[in-house]
XYZ file of C-alpha atoms in Angstrom:
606
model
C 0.000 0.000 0.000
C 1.006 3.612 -0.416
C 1.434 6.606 2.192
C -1.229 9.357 1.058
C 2.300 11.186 0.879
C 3.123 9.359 -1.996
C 3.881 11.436 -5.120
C 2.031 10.611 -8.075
C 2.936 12.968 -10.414
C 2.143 12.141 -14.054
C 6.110 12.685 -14.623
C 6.880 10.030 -12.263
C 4.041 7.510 -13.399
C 5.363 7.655 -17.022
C 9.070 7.770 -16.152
C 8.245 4.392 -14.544
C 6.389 2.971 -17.450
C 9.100 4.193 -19.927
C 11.545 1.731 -18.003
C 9.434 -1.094 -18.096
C 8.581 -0.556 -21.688
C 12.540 -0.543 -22.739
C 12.979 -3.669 -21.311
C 14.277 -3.070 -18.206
C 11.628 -4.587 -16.189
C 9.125 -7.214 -16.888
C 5.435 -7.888 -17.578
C 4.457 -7.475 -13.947
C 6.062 -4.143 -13.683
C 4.258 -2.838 -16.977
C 0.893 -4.068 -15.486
C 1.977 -2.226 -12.244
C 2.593 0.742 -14.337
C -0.458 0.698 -15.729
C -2.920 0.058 -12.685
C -0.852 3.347 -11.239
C -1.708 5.288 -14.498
C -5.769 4.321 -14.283
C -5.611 5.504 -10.562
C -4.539 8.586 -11.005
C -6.433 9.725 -14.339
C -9.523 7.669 -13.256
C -11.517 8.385 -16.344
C -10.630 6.006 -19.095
C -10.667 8.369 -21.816
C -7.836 9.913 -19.939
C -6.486 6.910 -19.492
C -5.932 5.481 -22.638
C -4.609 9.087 -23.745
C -2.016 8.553 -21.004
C -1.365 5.192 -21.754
C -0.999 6.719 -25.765
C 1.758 9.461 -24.499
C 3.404 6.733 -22.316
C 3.811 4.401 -25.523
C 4.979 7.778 -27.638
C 7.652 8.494 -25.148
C 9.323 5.546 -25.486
C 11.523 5.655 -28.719
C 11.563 1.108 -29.101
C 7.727 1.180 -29.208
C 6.622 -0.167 -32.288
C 2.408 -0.498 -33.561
C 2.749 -3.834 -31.883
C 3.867 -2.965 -28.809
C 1.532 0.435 -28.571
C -1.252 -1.963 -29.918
C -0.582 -4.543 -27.113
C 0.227 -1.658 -24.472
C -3.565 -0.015 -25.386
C -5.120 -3.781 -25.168
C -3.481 -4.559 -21.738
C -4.813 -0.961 -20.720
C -8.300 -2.275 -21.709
C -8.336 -5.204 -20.167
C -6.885 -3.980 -16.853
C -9.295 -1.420 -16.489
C -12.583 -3.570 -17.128
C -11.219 -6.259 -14.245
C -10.603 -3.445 -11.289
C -13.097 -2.785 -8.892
C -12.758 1.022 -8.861
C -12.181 3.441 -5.420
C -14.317 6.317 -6.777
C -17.248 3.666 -8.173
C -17.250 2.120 -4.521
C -15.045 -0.828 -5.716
C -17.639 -1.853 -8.379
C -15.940 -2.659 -12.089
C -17.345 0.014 -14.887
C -15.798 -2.538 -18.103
C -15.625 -0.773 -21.156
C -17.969 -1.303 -23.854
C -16.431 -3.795 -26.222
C -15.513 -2.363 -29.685
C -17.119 -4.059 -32.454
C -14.745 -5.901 -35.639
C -15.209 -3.063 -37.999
C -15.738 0.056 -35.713
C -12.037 2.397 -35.191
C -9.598 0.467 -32.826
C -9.742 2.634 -29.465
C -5.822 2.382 -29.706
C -6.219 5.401 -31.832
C -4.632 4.048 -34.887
C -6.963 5.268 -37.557
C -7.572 1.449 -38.569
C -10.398 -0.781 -37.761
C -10.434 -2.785 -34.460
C -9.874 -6.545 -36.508
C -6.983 -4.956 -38.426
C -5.606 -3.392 -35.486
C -6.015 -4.594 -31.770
C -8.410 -7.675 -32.035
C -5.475 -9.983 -32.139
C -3.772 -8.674 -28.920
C -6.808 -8.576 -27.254
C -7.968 -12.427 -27.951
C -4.556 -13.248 -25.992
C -4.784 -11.564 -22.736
C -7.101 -13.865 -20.982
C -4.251 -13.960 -17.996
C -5.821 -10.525 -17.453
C -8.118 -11.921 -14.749
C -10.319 -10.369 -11.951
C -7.883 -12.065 -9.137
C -5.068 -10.491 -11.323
C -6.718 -6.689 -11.316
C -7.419 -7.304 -7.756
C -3.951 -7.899 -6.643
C -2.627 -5.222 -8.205
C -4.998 -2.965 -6.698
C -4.362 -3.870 -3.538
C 0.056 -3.233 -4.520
C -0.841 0.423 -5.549
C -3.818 1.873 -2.925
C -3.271 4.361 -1.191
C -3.280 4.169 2.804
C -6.579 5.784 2.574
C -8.044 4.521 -0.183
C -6.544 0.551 1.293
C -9.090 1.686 4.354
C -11.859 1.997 1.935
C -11.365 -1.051 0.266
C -11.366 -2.726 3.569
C -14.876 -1.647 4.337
C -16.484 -1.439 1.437
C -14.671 -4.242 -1.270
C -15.431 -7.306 -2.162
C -14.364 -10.527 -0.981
C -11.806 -11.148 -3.812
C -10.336 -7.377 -3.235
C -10.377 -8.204 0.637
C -8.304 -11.281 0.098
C -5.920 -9.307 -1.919
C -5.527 -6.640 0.508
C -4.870 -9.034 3.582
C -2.412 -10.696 0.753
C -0.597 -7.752 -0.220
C -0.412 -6.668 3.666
C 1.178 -10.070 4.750
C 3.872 -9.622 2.114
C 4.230 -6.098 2.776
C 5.217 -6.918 6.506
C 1.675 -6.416 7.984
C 0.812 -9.720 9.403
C -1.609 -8.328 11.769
C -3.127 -6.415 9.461
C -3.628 -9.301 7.430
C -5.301 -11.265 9.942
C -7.546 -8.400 10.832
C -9.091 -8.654 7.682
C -8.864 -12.325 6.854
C -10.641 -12.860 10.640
C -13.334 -10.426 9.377
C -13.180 -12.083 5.956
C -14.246 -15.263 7.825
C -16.237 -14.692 9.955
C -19.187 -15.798 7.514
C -18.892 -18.668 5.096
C -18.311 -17.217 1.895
C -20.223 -18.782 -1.334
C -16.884 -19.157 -3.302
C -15.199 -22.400 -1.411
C -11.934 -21.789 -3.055
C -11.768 -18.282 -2.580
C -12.718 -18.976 0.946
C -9.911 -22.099 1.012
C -7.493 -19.165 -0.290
C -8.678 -17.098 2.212
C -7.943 -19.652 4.900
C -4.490 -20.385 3.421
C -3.465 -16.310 3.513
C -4.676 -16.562 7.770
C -2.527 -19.404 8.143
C 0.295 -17.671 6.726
C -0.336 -14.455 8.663
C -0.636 -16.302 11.966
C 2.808 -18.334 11.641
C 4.540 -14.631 10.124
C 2.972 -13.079 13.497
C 4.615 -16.446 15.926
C 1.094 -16.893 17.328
C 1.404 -20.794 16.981
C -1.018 -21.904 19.313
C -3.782 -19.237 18.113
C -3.319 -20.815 14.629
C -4.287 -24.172 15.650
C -6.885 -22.929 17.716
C -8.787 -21.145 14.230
C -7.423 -24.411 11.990
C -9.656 -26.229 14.513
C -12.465 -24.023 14.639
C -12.726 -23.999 10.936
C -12.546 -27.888 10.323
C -15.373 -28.149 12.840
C -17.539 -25.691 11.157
C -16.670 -26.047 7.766
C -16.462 -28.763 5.297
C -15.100 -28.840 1.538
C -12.282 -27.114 0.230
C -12.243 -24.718 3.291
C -12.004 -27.480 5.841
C -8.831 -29.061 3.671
C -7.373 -25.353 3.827
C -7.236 -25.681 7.625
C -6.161 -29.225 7.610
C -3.116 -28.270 4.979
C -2.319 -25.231 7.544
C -2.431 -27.677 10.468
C -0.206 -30.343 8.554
C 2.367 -27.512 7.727
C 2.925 -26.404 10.752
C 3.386 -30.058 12.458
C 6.189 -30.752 9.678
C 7.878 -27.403 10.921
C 7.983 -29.255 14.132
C 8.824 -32.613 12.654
C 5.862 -34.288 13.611
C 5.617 -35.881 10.496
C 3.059 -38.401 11.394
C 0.890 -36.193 12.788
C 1.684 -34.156 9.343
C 0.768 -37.108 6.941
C -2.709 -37.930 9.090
C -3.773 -34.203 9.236
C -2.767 -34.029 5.230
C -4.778 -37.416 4.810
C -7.630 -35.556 6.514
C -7.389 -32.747 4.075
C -7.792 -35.110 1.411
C -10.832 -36.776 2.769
C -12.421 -32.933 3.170
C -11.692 -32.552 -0.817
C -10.113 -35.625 -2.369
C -9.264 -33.836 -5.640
C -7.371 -31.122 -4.152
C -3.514 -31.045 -5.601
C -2.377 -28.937 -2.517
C -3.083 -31.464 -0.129
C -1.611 -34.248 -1.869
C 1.640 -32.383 -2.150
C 1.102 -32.008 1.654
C 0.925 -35.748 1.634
C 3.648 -36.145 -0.139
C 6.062 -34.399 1.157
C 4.912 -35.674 4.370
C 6.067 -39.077 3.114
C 9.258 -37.736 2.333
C 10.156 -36.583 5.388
C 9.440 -40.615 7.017
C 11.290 -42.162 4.264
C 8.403 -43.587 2.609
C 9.729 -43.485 -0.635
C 7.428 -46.582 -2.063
C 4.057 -44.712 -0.825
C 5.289 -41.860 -2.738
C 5.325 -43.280 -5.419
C 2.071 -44.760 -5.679
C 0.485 -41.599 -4.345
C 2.886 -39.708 -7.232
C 1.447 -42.178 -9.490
C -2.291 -41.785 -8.494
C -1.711 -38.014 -8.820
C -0.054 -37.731 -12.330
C -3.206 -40.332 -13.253
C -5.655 -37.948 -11.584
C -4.359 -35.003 -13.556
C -4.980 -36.967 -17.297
C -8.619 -37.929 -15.983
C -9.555 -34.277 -15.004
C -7.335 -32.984 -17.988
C -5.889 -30.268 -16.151
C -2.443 -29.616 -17.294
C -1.139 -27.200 -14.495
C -1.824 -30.288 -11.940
C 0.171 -32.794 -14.503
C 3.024 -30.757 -14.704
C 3.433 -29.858 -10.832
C 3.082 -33.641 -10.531
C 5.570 -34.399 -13.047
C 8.000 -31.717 -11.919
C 7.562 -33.124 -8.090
C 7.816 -36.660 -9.552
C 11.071 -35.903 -11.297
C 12.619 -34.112 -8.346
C 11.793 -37.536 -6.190
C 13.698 -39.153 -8.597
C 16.339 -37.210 -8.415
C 16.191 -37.344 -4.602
C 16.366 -41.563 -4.762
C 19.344 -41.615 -6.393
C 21.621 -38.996 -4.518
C 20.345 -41.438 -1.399
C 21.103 -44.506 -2.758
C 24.562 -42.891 -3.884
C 24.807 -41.546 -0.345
C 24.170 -44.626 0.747
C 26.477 -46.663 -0.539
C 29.448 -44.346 -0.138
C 28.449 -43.606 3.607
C 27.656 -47.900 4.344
C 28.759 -49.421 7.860
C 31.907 -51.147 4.693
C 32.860 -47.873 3.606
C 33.261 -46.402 7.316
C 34.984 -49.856 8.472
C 37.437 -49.412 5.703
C 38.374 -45.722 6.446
C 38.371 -46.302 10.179
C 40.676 -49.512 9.708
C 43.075 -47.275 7.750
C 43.219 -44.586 10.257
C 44.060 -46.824 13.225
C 46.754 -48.419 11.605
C 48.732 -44.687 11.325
C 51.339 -44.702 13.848
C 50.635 -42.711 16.340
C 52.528 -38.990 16.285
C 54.345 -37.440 19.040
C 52.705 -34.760 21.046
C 54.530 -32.097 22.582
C 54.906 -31.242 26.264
C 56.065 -27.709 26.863
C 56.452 -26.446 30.209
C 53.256 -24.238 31.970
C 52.827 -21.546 34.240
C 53.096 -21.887 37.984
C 48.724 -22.582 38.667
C 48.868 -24.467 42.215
C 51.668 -24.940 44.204
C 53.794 -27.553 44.473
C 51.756 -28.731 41.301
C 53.571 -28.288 37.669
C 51.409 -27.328 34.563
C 51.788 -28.826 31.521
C 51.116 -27.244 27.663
C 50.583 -30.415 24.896
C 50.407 -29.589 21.261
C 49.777 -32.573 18.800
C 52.417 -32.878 15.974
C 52.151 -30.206 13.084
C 50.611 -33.284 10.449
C 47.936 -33.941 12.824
C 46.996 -30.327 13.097
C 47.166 -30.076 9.591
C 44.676 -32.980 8.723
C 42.265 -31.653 11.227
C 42.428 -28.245 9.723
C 39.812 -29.128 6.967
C 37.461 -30.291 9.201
C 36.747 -27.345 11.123
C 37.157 -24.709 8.877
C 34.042 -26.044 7.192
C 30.059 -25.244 8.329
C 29.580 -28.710 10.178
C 26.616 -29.616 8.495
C 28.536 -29.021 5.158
C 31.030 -31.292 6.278
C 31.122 -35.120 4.248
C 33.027 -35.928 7.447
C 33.564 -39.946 5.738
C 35.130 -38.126 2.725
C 37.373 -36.206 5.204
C 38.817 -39.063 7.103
C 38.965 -40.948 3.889
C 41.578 -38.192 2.519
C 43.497 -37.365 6.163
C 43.431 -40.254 8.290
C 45.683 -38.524 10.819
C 42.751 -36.703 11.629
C 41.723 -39.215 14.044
C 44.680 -38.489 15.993
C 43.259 -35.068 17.155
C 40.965 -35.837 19.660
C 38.180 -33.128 19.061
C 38.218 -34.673 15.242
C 37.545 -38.217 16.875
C 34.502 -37.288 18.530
C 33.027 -35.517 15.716
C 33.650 -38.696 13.941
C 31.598 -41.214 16.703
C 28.918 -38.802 16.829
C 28.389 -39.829 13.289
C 29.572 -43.462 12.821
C 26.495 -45.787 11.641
C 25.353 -47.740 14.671
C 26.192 -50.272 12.791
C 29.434 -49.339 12.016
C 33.015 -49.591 13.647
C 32.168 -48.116 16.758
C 34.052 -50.907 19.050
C 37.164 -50.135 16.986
C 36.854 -46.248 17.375
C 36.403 -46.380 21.220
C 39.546 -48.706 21.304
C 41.747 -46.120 18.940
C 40.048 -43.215 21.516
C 41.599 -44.916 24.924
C 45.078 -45.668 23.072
C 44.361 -41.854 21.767
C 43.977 -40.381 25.177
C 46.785 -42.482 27.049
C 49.384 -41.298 24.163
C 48.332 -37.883 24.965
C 48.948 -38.067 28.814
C 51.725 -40.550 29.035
C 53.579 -36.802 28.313
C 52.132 -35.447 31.801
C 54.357 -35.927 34.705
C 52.519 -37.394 38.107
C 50.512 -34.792 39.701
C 50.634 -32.132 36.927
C 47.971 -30.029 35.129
C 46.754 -29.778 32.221
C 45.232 -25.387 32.396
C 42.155 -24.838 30.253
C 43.621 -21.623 28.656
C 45.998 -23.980 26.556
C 43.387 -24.403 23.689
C 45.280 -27.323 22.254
C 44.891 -29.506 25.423
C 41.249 -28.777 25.735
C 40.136 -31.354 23.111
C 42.174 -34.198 25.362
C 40.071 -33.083 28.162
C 36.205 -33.431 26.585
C 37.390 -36.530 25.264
C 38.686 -37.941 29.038
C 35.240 -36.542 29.990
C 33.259 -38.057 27.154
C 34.834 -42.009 27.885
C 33.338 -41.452 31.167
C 29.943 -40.527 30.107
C 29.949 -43.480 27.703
C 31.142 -45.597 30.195
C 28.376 -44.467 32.585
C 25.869 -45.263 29.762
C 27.426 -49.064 29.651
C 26.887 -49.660 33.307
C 31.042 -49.506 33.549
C 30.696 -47.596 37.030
C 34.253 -47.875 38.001
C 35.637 -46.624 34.292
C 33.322 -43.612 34.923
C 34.343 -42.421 38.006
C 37.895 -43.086 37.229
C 37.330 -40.762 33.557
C 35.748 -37.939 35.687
C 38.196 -38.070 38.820
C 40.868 -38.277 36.252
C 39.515 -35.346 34.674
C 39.027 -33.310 37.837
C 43.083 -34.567 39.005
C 44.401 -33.033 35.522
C 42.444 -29.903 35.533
C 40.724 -28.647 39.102
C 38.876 -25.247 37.588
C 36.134 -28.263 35.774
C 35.515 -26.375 32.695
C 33.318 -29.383 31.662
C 31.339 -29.869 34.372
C 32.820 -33.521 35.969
C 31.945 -32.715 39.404
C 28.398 -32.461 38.594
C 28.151 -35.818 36.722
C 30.223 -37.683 39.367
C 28.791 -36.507 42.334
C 25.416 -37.727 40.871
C 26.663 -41.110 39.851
C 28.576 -41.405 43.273
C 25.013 -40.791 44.573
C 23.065 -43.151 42.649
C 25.511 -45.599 43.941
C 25.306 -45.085 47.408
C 28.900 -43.979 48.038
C 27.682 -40.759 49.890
C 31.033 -40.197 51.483
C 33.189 -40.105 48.146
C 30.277 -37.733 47.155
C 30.388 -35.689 50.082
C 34.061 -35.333 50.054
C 33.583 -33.956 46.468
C 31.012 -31.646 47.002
C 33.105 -30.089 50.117
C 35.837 -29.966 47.673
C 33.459 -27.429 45.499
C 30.807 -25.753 47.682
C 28.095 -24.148 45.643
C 24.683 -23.143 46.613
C 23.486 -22.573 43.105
C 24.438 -25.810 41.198
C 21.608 -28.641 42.608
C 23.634 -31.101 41.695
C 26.124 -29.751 44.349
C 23.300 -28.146 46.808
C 20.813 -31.185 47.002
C 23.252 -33.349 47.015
C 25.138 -32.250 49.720
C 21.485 -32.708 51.314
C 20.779 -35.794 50.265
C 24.792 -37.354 51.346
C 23.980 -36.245 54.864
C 20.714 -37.122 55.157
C 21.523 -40.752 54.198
C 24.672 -40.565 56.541
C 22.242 -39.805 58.912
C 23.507 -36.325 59.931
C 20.273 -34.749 60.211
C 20.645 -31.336 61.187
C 23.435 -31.552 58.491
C 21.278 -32.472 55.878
C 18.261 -29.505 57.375
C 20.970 -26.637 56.949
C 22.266 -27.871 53.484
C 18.502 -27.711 52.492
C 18.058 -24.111 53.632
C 20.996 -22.740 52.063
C 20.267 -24.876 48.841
C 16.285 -23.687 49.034
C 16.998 -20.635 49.321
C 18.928 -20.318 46.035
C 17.167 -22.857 44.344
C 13.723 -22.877 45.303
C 12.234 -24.515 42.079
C 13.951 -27.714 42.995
C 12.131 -29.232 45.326
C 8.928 -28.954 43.616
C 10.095 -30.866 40.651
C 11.753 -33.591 43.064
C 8.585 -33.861 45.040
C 5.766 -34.253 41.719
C 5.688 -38.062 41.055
C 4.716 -36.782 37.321
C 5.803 -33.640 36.465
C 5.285 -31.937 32.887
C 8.748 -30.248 31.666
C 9.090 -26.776 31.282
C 8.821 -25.432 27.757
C 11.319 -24.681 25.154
C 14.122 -26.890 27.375
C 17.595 -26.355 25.916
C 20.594 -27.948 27.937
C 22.732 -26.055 26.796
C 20.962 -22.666 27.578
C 20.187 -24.074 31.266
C 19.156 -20.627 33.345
C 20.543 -20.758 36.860
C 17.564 -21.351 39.694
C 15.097 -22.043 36.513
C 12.630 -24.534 36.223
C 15.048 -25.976 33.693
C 17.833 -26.286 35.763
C 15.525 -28.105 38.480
C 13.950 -30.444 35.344
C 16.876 -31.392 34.713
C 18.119 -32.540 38.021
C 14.906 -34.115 38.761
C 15.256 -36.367 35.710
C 18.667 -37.383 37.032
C 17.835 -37.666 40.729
C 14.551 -37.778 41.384
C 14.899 -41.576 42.225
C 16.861 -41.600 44.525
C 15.573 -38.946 46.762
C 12.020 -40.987 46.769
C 13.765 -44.191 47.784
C 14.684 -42.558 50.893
C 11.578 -42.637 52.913
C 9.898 -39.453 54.163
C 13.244 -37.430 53.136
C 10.789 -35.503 50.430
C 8.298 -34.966 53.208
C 10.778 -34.050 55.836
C 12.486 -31.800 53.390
C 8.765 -29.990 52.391
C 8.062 -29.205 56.338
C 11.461 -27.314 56.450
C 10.219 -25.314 53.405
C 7.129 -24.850 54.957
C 8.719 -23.371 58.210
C 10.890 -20.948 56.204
C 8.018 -19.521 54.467
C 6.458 -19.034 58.162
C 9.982 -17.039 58.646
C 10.833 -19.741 60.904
C-alpha cells in the first residue's frame, strides 16, 4: 500500500512505465505501471490518452507494442473494482470488428487490436485485484477494507502479509471469515493467507486454535485449507506423522485437491516412505490426465522428477556412507602410527603442582584443519577421514567422527583407537601435573577424558566412569566441563555418599543442585540430620524450584528446554536434576516430606 504522501505525479508515473517498456523490467512491472496510471487519471478516456503518451515516449515502441500496451490498458481497467465507483468494475464497452480500434490508430479494431486482445485472458479479476491492492493508497486501502469485495479483501490481507503487515492481514482475513463465503476456493485461499499471517505473526497456538475451529464448522475445500495449515505447521515441528494424518484428513475434506496431496507427499518424504510416494505420485499424475488439467500434470511431473532425483543422490549416499565404507576408512586410520605430542612447560597454577602445555604434531593439526574450517553440516566428514586419516589423531576430530559413525558401524574399533588416543596424549604429563584450560590445544584431550566417562556411565562400567571424571578433575581442578556435577550424581546413585560428600566439600556451591541437594541428600543418608536440614536451607533458598520438581511423582517439563541454555535457579535447571535424581531422593523414605516441612517453616519465617 502507499502513504497518502506518496507522489504521483504524471512525470513520475510515465518515467516508470518508460523503463518497463525498454525492457528493463518485466510484464508485472508494466501491469503495475499501468494500474498506477488508471488511478490517477480515473476516467478512461484519460487513461488510454495517457497510456498513448506513455507508448509515444518511449523511442523502441513499435504499432505492436503500442497496440498490445492499449489492449493490456483495456483489459486492466474492465477487471478493477474502482475506489471512486465504490469498488464496483465500470468494463468498457467492447468495440465491435469493424468500428475504429480505441488504440487510436486510424484502422479498424480486426486490423488493429483484435489480435492482442484475444490473448490476454491472464488478465483476470484475481489479477486486477492484486494489483490494486500493490498500488492503494493508505486511505483509499481503508476503503477497500470496508467497502470491497471478498476477492479485493483477500488481496488486501495478501498484499499486507507480504508487505510486513501480518496483523493487518489477519484483521481482515478474521473479518473475511467470519461468515462462510459462497466461493469455497476463494474462501480455502482465504484460509491459506490466515494461516500464513498467523505463523509470520509467531502466534502458533492461536493458529491451531482457528485451523480447529474452521474444520469443525466447515467442510469442503475450506475445511482441507485448515487441515493443509495444520499439517504444515506439524512438519515445521517434525511431527511428520501427525503431518501425513492431518494431510490425509485434508484429502478426505476434498479428495481432488492437488495442494493437499503435495502435503501428503512431502509428508512421506520426510518418514522415508519413498514406495508410498510413489504410488500416491502415481495416483496423482493419473488424476491429472482424468480431469485434464495440465497445471496439476506438470506440478506432478515436476515433483515426480525431483523424487527421482532425490532416490538416487540417497542410494549414492548410501552406498558411499555404508557401515563397509566407514569400516574401511576407520581400519586405515588406526593403523597410522601414532605422532608425538609435545609437552612444553606451563605456568606456575597451584603450588607444588607443575602445569603442563601439549600440542599434537604439526601433520595432525594439519589434517584436522579441513574439518573445522568447514560449516559442520557441510562437512562429508567420511570423505574427510577418507583423505586425512591422521585426523583421528586429534581428539576433538575423533569425537566428531563417533557422533556420526552408523550404529552399525566400527564403533568398538573407534572407542579402542580413543583410549590408546587419550593415554598417548597423557603418558607426556608428569605425576601430579595439570593440564590449564587456557591452553586451547589440550582442551580437546580433556572433553574426550570426559566423554569415555559418560559413555562408560551409559554401559553400566561404574568404576571406568568415576575413574574418567576423577581423572579429569586430578588433571584440571577449575572443571571447565562440568565432571563434578556428573560424578557426584553417579557417586550418589551408587550409594557412596562419602566419596560424594568429600567432592562436594571440595566445590561448595549453593546454586548448582547437583552440588546443593546433594550435599542434602549425602547427609541425610549418613544420617547427619541437622546436616542435611541446613544444606537444604541454604540450597532452598537459592534454588527454590527444585524441590517442587523432586517432590511431583509426574511432572510436565518446562517449555522450550535447551541444555545447553540451562538458566541458573530455573525450572530448567531443576527439570533437569529431577530427571537425574529424582529416584533416589524418593527411595529414601519421608526425606521428600521431611524436606517440604522445612520449606514450609521458612516460608512461616521460621
Amino acid at each position: 500500500m502507499r502513504n497518502d504522501s506518496d507522489d504521483w505525479s504524471e512525470q513520475a508515473a510515465m518515467a516508470e512505465t518508460d523503463r518497463s517498456l525498454t525492457g528493463e523490467a518485466n510484464l508485472d512491472s508494466i501491469l503495475q505501471a499501468l494500474m498506477e496510471c488508471l488511478l490517477r487519471t480515473r476516467d478512461p478516456v484519460a487513461y488510454l490518452a495517457a497510456v498513448r503518451t506513455m507508448a509515444d515516449a518511449t523511442p523502441e515502441a513499435g504499432d505492436e507494442l503500442r497496440a498490445g500496451l492499449q489492449a493490456m490498458a483495456r483489459a486492466l481497467w474492465n477487471v478493477t473494482p474502482l475506489p471512486w465507483q465504490d469498488f464496483r468494475r465500470r468494463p468498457l464497452p467492447k468495440p465491435e470488428r469493424n468500428a475504429p480500434c480505441p488504440c487510436g490508430s486510424g484502422r479498424k479494431f480486426k486490423q488493429c487490436c483484435r489480435k492482442v486482445s484475444a490473448n490476454l485472458g491472464f488478465i483476470t479479476p484475481i489479477l486486477g485485484e492484486m494489483l490494486l491492492a500493490r498500488s492503494l493508497r493508505e486511505k483509499d486501502f481503508r476503503a477497500a477494507e470496508s467497502h470491497g469485495g471478498p476477492l479485493l479483501k483477500l488481496a488486501l490481507a495478501q498484499h499486507a502479509i507480504e508487505d510486513g503487515h501480518p496483523g493487518r492481514g489477519k484483521r481482515i482475513l478474521t473479518r473475511l471469515l467470519d461468515k462462510p463465503l459462497k466461493d469455497d476456493l476463494l474462501e480455502a485461499d482465504a484460509i491459506d493467507a490466515l494461516g500464513a499471517a498467523y505463523l509470520e505473526l509467531g502466534q502458533t497456538h492461536a493458529a491451531m486454535a482457528a485451523m480447529r475451529r474452521i474444520v469443525e464448522t466447515r467442510r469442503g475445500a475450506s475445511a482441507s485449507a485448515a487441515y493443509r495449515v495444520l499439517a504444515t505447521m506439524a512438519m515445521e515441528d517434525d511431527e511428520f506423522e501427525v503431518a501425513l494424518r492431518l494431510a490425509r484428513h485434508a484429502l478426505d475434506a476434498s479428495a481432488d485437491n492437488p495442494m493437499a496431496g503435495m502435503v501428503e507427499i512431502q509428508a512421506l518424504l520426510m518418514l522415508d516412505r519413498f514406495e508410498e510416494v510413489g504410488e500416491r505420485l502415481a495416483h496423482w499424475r493419473q488424476r491429472a490426465r482424468q480431469l485434464d488439467d495440465p497445471m496439476m500434470a506438470q506440478m506432478f511431473e515436476e515433483l515426480a522428477d525431483k523424487v527421482a532425483d532425490l532416490e538416487t543422490r540417497l542410494r549414492e549416499a548410501m552406498a558411499a556412507d555404508s557401515p563397509e565404507a566407514w569400516r574401511e576408512a576407520i581400519d586405515a586410520a588406526s593403523r597410522e602410527p601414532l605422532r608425538p605430542v609435545t609437552a612444553a612447560p606451563g605456568p606456575d597454577i597451584e603450588a607444588g603442582r607443575p602445569s603442563v602445555f601439549l600440542t599434537p604434531a604439526p601433520e595432525v593439526v594439519a589434517a584436522e584443519q579441513p574439518l573445522f574450517e568447514q560449516d559442520p553440516d557441510a562437512v562429508d566428514l567420511l570423505a574427510w577421514l577418507t583423505a586425512h586419516p591422521l585426523g583421528l589423531q586429534s581428539p576433538d576430530a575423533l569425537e566428531r567422527v563417533l557422533q556420526q559413525v552408523p550404529p552399525d558401524g566400527p564403533v568398538a574399533a573407534l572407542r579402542d583407537h580413543r583410549l590408546r588416543l587419550i593415554e598417548h596424549w597423557l603418558a607426556q604429563v608428569p605425576d601430579g601435573a595439570l593440564l590449564p584450560w587456557g591452553w586451547i590445544e589440550q582442551r580437546g584431550i580433556l572433553r574426550t577424558l570426559f566423554r569415555v566417562g559418560l559413555d562408560a556411565e551409559e554401559d553400566d562400567d561404574i568404576d571406568l566412569a568415576i575413574r574418567c571424571f576423577e581423572r579429569v578433575l586430578a588433571l584440571e581442578p577449575d572443571d571447565h566441563v562440568g565432571a563434578r556435577l556428573v560424578l557426584v550424581n553417579l557417586l550418589l546413585r551408587e550409594g557412596r555418599d562419602a566419596e560424594a560428600l568429600a567432592w562436594i566439600e571440595r566445590y561448595p556451591s549453593s546454586y548448582l543442585p547437583e552440588l546443593a541437594f546433594g550435599k542434602v541428600l549425602a547427609h541425610a543418608r549418613l544420617g547427619q540430620v541437622k546436616a542435611a536440614e541446613a544444606a537444604f536451607r541454604e540450597a532452598h533458598a537459592q534454588l527454590p524450584n527444585v524441590l517442587p520438581f523432586l517432590k511431583a511423582a509426574n511432572k510436565k517439563p518446562p517449555q522450550d528446554l535447551n541444555p545447553g541454555m540451562v538458566r541458573v535457579g530455573g525450572e530448567d535447571q531443576a527439570w533437569f536434576y529431577r530427571e537425574d535424581m529424582r529416584p533416589s531422593f524418593a527411595a529414601e523414605r519421608g526425606l521428600l516430606a521431611f524436606l517440604d516441612g522445612i520449606a514450609k517453616r521458612m516460608q512461616q519465617g521460621r
